[in-house]
mmCIF file of C-alpha atoms in Angstrom:
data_model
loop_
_atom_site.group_PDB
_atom_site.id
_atom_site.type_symbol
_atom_site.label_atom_id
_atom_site.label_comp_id
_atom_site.label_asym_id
_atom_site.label_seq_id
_atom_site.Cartn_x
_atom_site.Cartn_y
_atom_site.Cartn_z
ATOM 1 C CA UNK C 276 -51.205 128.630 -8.215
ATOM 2 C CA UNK C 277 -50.024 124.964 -7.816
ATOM 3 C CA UNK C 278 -46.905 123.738 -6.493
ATOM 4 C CA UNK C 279 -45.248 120.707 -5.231
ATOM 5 C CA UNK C 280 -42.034 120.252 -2.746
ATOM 6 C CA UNK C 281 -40.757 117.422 -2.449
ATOM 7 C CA UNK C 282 -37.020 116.127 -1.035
ATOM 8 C CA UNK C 283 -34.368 113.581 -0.500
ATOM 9 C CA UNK C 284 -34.601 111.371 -3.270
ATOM 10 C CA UNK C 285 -30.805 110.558 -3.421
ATOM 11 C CA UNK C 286 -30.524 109.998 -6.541
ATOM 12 C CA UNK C 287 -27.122 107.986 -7.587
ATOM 13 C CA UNK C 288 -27.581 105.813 -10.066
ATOM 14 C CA UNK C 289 -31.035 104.497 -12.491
ATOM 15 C CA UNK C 290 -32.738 101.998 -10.955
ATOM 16 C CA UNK C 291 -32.006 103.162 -6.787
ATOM 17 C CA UNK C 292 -34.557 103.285 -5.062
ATOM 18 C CA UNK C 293 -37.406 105.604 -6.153
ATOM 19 C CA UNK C 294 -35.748 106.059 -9.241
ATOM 20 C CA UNK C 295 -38.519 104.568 -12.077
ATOM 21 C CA UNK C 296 -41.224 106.178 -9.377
ATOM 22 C CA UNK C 297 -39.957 109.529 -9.804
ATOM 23 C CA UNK C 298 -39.449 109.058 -13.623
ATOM 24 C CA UNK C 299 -43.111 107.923 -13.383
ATOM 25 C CA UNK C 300 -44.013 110.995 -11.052
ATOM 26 C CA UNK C 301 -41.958 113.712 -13.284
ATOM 27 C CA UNK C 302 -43.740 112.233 -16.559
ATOM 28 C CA UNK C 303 -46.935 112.952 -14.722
ATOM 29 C CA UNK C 304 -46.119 116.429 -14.155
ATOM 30 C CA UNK C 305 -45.634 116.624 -18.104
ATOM 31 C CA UNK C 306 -48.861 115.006 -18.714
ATOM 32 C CA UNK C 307 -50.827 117.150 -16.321
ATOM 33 C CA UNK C 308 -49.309 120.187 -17.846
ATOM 34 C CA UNK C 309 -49.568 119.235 -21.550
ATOM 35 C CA UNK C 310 -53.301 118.174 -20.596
ATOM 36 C CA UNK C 311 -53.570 122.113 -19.651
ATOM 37 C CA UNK C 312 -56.202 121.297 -16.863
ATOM 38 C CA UNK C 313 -55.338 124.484 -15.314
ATOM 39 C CA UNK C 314 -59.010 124.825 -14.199
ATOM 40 C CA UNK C 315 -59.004 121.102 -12.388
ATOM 41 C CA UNK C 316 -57.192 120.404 -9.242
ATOM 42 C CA UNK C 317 -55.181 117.127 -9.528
ATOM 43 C CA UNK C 318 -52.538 115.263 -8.011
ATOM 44 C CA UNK C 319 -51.355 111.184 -8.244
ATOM 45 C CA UNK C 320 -52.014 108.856 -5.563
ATOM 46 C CA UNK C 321 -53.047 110.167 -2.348
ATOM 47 C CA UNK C 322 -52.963 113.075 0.125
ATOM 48 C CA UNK C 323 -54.165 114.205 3.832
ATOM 49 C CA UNK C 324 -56.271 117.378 3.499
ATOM 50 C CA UNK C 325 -58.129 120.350 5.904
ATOM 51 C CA UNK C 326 -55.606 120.190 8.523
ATOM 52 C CA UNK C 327 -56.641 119.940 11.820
ATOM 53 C CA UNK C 328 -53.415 119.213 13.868
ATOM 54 C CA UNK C 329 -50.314 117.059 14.645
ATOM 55 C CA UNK C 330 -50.751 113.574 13.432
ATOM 56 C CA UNK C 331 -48.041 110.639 14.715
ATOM 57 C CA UNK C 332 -45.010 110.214 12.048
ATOM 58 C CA UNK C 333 -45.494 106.682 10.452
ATOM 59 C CA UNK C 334 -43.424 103.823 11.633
ATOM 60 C CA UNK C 335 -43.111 105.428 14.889
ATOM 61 C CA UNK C 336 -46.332 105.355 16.774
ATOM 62 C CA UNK C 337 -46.499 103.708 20.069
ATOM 63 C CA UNK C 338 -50.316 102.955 19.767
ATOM 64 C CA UNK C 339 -51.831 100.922 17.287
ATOM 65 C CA UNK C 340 -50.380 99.842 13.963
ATOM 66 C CA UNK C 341 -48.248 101.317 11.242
ATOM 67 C CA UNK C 342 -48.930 102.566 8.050
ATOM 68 C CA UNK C 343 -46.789 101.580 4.834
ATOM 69 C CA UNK C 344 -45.153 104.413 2.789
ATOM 70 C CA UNK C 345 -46.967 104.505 -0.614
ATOM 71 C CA UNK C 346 -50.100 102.120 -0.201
ATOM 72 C CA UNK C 347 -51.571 104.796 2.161
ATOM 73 C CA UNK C 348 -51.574 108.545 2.128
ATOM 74 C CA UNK C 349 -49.230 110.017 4.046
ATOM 75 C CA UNK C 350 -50.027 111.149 7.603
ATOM 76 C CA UNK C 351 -49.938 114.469 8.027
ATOM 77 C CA UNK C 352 -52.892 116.718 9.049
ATOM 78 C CA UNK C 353 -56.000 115.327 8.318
ATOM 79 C CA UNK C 354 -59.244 115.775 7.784
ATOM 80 C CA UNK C 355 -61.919 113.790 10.470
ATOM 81 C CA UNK C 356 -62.411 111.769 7.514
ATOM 82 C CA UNK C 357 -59.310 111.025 6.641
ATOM 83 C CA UNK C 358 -56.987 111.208 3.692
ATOM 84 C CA UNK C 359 -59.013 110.952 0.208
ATOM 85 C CA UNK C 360 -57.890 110.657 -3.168
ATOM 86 C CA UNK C 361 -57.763 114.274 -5.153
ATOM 87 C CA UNK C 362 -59.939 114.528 -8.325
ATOM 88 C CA UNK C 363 -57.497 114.464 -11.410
ATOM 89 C CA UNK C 364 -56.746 113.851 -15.049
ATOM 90 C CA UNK C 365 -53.906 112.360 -16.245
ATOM 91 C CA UNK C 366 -51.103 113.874 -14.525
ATOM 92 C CA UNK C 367 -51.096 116.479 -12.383
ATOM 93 C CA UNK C 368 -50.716 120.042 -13.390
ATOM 94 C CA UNK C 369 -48.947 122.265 -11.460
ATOM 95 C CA UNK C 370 -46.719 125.647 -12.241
ATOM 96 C CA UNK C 371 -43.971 125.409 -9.590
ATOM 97 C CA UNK C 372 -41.725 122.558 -8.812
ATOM 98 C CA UNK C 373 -39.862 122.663 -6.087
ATOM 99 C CA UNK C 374 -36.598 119.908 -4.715
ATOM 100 C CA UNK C 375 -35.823 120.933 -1.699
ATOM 101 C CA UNK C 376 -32.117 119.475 -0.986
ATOM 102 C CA UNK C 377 -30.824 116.246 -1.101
ATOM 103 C CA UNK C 378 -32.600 115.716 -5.025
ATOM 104 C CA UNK C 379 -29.071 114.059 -6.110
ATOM 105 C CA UNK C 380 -26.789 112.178 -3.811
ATOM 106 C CA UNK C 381 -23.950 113.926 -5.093
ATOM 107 C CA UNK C 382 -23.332 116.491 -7.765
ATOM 108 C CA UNK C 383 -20.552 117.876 -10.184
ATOM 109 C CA UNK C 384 -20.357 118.741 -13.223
ATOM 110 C CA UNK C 385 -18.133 120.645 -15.597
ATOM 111 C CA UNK C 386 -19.675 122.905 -18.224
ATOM 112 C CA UNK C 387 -22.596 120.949 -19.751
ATOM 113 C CA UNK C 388 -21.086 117.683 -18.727
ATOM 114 C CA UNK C 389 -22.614 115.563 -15.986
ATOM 115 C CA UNK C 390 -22.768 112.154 -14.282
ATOM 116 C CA UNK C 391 -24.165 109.620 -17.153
ATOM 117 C CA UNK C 392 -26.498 108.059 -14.931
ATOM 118 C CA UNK C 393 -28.735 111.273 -14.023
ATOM 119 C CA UNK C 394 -29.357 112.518 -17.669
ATOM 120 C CA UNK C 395 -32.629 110.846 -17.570
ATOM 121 C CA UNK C 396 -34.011 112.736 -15.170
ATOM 122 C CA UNK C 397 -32.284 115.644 -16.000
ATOM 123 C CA UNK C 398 -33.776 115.198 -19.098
ATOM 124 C CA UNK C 399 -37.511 115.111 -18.055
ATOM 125 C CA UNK C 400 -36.879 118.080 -16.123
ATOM 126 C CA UNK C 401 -35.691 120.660 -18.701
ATOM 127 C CA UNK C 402 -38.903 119.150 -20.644
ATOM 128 C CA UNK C 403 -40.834 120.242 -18.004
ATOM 129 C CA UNK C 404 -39.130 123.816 -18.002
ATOM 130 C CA UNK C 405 -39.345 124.042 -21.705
ATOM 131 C CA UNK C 406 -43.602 123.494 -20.308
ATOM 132 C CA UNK C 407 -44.024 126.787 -18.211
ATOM 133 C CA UNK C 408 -42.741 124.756 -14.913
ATOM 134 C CA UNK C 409 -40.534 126.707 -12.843
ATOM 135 C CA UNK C 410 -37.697 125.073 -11.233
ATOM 136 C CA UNK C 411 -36.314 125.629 -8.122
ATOM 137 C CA UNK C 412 -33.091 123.881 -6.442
ATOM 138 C CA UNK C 413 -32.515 123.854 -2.722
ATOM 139 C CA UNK C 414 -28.798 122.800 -2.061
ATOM 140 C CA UNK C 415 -29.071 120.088 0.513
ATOM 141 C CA UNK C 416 -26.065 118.142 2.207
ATOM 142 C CA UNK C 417 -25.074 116.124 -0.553
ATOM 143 C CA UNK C 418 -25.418 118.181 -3.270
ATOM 144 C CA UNK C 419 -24.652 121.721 -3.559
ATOM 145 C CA UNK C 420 -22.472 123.877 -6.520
ATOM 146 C CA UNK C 421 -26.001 123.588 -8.141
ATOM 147 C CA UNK C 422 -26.242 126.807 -9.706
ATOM 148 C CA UNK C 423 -22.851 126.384 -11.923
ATOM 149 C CA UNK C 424 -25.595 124.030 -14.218
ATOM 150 C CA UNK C 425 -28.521 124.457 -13.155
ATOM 151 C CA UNK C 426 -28.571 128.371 -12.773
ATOM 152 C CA UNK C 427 -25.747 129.353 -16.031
ATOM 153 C CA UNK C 428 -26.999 126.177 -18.538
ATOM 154 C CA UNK C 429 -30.719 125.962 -17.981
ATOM 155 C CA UNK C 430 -31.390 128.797 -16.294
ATOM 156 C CA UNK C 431 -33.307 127.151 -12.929
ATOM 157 C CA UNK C 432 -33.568 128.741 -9.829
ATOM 158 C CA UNK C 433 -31.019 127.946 -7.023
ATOM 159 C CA UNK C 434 -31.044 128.521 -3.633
ATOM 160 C CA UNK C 435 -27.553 127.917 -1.506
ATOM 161 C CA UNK C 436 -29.348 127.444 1.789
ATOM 162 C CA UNK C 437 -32.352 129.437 2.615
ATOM 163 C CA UNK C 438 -35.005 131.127 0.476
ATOM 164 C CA UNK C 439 -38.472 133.341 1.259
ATOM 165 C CA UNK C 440 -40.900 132.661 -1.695
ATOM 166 C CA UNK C 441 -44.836 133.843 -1.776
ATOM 167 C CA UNK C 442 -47.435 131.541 -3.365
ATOM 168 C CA UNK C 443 -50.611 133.133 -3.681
ATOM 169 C CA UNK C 444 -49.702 135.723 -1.234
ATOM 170 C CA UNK C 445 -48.637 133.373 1.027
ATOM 171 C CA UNK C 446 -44.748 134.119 2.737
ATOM 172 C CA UNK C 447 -42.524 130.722 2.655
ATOM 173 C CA UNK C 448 -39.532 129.758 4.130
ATOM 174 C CA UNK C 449 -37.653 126.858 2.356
ATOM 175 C CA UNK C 450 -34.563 125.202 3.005
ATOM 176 C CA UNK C 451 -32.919 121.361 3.363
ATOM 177 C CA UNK C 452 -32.581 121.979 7.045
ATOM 178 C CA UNK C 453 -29.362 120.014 7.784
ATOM 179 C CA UNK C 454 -28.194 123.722 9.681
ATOM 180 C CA UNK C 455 -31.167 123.056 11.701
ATOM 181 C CA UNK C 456 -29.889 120.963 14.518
ATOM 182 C CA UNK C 457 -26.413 122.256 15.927
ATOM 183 C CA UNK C 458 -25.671 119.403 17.725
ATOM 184 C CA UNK C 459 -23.262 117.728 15.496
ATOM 185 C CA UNK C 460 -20.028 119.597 15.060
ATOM 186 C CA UNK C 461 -18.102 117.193 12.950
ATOM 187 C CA UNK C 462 -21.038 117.145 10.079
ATOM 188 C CA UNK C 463 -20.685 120.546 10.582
ATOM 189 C CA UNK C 464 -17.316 121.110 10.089
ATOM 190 C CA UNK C 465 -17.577 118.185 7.377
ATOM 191 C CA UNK C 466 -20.399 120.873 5.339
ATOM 192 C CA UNK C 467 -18.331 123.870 5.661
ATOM 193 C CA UNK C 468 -15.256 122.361 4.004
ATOM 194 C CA UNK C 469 -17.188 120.444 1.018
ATOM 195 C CA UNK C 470 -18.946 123.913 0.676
ATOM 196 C CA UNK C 471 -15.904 126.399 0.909
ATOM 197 C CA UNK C 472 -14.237 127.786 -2.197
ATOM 198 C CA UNK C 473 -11.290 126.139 -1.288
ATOM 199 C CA UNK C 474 -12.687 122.818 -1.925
ATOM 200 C CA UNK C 475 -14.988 124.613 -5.244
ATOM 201 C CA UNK C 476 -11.852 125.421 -7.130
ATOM 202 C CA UNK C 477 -9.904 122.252 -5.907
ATOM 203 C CA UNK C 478 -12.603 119.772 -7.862
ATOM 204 C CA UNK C 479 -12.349 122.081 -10.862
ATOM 205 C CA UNK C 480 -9.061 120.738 -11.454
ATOM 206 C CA UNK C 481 -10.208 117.244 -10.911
ATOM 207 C CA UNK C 482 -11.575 114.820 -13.667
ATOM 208 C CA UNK C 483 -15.023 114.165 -13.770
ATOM 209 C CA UNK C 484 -14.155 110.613 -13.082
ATOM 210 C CA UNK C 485 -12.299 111.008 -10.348
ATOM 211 C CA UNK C 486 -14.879 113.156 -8.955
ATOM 212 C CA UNK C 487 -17.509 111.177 -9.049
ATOM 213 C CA UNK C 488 -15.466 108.368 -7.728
ATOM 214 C CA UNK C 489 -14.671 110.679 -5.136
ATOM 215 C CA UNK C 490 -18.366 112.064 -4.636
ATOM 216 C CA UNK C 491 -19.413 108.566 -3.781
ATOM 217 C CA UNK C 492 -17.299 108.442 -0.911
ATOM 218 C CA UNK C 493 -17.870 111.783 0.586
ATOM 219 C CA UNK C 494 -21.449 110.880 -0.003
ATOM 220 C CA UNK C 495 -21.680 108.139 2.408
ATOM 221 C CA UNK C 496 -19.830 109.848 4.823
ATOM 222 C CA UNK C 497 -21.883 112.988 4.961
ATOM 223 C CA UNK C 498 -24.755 110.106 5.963
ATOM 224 C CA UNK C 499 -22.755 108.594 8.499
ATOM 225 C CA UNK C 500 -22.040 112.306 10.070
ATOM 226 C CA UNK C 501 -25.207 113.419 9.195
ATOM 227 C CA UNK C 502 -26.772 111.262 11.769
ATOM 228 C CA UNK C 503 -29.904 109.075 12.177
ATOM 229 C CA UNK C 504 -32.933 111.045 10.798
ATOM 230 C CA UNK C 505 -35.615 110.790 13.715
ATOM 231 C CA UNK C 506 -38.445 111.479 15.354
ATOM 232 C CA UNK C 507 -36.817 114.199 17.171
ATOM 233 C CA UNK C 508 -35.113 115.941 14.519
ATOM 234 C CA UNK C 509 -38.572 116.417 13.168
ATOM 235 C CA UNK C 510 -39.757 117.821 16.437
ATOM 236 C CA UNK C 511 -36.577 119.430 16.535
ATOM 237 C CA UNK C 512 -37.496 120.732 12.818
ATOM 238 C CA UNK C 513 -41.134 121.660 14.129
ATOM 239 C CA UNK C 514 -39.910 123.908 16.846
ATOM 240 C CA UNK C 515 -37.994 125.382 14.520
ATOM 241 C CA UNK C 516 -40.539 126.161 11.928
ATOM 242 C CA UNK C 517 -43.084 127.204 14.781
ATOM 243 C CA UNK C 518 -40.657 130.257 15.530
ATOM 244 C CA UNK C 519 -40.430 131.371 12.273
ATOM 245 C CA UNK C 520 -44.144 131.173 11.898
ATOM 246 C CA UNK C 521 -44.477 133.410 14.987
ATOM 247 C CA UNK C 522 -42.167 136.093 13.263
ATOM 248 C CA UNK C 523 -44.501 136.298 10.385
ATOM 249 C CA UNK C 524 -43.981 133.058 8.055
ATOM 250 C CA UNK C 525 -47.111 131.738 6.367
ATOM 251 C CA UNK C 526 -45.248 128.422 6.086
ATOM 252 C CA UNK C 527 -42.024 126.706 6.582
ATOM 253 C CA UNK C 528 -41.050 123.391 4.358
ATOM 254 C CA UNK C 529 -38.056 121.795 5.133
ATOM 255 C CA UNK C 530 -36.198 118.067 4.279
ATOM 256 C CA UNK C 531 -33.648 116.500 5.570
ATOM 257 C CA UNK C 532 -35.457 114.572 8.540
ATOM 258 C CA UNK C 533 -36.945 111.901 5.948
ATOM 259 C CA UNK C 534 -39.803 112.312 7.640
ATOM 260 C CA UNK C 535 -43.137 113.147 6.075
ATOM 261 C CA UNK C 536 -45.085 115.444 8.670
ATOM 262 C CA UNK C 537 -47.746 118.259 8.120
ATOM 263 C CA UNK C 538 -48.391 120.493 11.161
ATOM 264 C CA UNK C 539 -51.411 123.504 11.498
ATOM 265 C CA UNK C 540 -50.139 126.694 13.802
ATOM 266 C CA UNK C 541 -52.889 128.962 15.114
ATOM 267 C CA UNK C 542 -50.980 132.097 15.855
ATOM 268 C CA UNK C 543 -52.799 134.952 16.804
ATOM 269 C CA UNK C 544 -55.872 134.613 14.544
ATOM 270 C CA UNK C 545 -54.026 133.489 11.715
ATOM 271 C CA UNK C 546 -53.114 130.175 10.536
ATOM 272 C CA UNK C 547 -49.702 128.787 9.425
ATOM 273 C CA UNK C 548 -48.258 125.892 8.182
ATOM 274 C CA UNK C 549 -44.973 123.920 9.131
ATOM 275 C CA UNK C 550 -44.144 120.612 6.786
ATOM 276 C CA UNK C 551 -41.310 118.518 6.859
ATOM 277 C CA UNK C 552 -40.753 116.823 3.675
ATOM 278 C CA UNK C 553 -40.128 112.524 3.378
ATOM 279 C CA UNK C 554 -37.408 111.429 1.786
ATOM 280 C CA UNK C 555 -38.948 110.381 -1.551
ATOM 281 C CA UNK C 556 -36.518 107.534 -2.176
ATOM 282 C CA UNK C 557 -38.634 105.745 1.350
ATOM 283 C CA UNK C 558 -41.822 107.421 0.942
ATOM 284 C CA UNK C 559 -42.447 108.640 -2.432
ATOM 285 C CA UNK C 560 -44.275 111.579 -0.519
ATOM 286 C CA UNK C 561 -44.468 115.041 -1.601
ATOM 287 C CA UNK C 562 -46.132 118.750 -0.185
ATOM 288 C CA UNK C 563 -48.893 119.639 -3.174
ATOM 289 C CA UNK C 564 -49.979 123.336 -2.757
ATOM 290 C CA UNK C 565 -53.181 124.773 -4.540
ATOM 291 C CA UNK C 566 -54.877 127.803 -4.032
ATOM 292 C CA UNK C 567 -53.463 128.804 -0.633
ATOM 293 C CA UNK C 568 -53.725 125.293 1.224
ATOM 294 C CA UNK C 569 -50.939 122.369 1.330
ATOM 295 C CA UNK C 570 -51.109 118.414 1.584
ATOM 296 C CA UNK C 571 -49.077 116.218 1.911
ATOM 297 C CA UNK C 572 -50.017 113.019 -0.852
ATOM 298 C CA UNK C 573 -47.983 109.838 -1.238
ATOM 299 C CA UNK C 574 -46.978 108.631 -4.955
ATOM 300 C CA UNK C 575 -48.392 105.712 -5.976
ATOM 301 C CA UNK C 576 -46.928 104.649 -9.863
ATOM 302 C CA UNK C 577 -48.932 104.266 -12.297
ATOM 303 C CA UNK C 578 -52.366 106.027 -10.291
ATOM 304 C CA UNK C 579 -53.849 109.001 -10.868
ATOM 305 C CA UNK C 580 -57.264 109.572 -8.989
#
């Protein structure tokens, strides 16, 4: 079984940033699938492997120099050698693909209508349904009412807020995250009016125009409240996921923070996972699972190893 996770790309409009990298990345996918290397492990650019324990977040050490998103792999876990690149083809072939929250900077849409500017993508990713990919939508803070489209029209998998999934035997917990951290009670009371069914059946009468007018706005503002994503909230997300690993997770993935982190948990004889996902529209990072074990690999256009 392969898999990838990946989160906050924010998508608004073509062009944003990250945009023609995750064109690039989803076209991959396609190529790795049609390719059908199913026997040949593969992913594009590169990733940390063999996890051996916490590793500094980039841009944030306080010893010794930083690492730039995309031209290195991804801290994470590594190995005592260090991140290498994964043998691949192509593209990358995988059979689960998983956005965890925060995938579209906003969302509505009525019927099969949606905003112009995301049928592009939307379009690569039925493709890669049509494939043998499964899809799988995490609502995140800015978009959510997912499953009216995503769930009815294509029939993708949506999850409101949090979901349990097993790869290869392995027990996951996925979510966005932004109910993570309780500290901010005006984002919170900010997400629990956007998500209420007050405010569902009050944009069904609304224009699409209007709406996305509308969803722009709101968008920035659910930033604003959100707060800055930090070094703590990642710890604060690690904690977290370290508790849930104790009551019998295998792994925990989670976005939201921005922050691209792999952790190892030794609990008891066993070993567990937690990962917080970058925000792909900095990073271009993504979790890539195969056979039981996750890594965390940074995009890089154009390269496949």
């Amino acid at each position: 079984m392969r898999a990838v996770f990946l989160a906050d790309a924010h998508l608004a409009a073509a062009g944003g940033p990250g945009y023609g990298e995750l064109i690039s990345f989803l076209d991959g996918l396609q190529a790795g699938r049609q390719s059908g290397t199913s026997g040949t492990s593969g992913t594009s650019g590169t990733c940390s492997g063999s996890p051996k324990g916490s590793e500094r977040v980039p841009g944030t050490s306080p010893k010794g120099s930083e690492r730039v998103p995309g031209t290195e792999p991804v801290p994470g876990t590594s190995s005592p050698k260090g991140s290498e690149p994964v043998p691949g083809t192509d593209g990358i072939y995988i059979d689960e693909l998983f956005l965890v929250g925060d995938f579209f900077d906003f969302w509505f849409s009525k019927g099969e209508e949606v905003y112009p500017p995301f049928r592009e993508v939307l379009d690569r990713l039925i493709a890669l349904q049509g494939a043998g990919i499964g899809i799988h939508f995490s609502e995140g803070n800015h978009d959510f009412f997912l499953a009216d489209y995503f769930s009815d029209y294509l029939g993708m998998e949506v999850y409101p807020d949090w979901a349990e999934v097993e790869l290869d035997g392995r027990k996951i917990l996925l979510s966005h995250g932004d109910t993570i951290s309780t500290g901010d009670l005006s984002y919170r009371i900010l997400r629990r009016l956007l998500r209420s069914r007050f405010f569902y059946r009050l944009q069904r009468l609304v224009p699409l125009p209007v709406l996305f007018t509308i969803a722009r706005l709101s968008s920035r503002t659910s930033r604003e409240l959100g707060g800055d994503r930090s070094v703590g909230l990642a710890e604060e997300f690690h904690a977290f996921a370290r508790e849930k690993l104790i009551a019998g997770f295998d792994a925990v993935v989670l976005g939201h923070c921005h922050l691209p982190l792999l952790r190892q948990h030794r609990l008891g004889g066993r070993e567990a996972i937690s990962a917080t996902l970058g925000g792909w529209n900095f990073h271009q990072s993504y979790l890539y699972f195969e056979d039981g074990t996750f890594r965390q690999c940074a995009f890089q256009r154009g390269k496949y190893p």
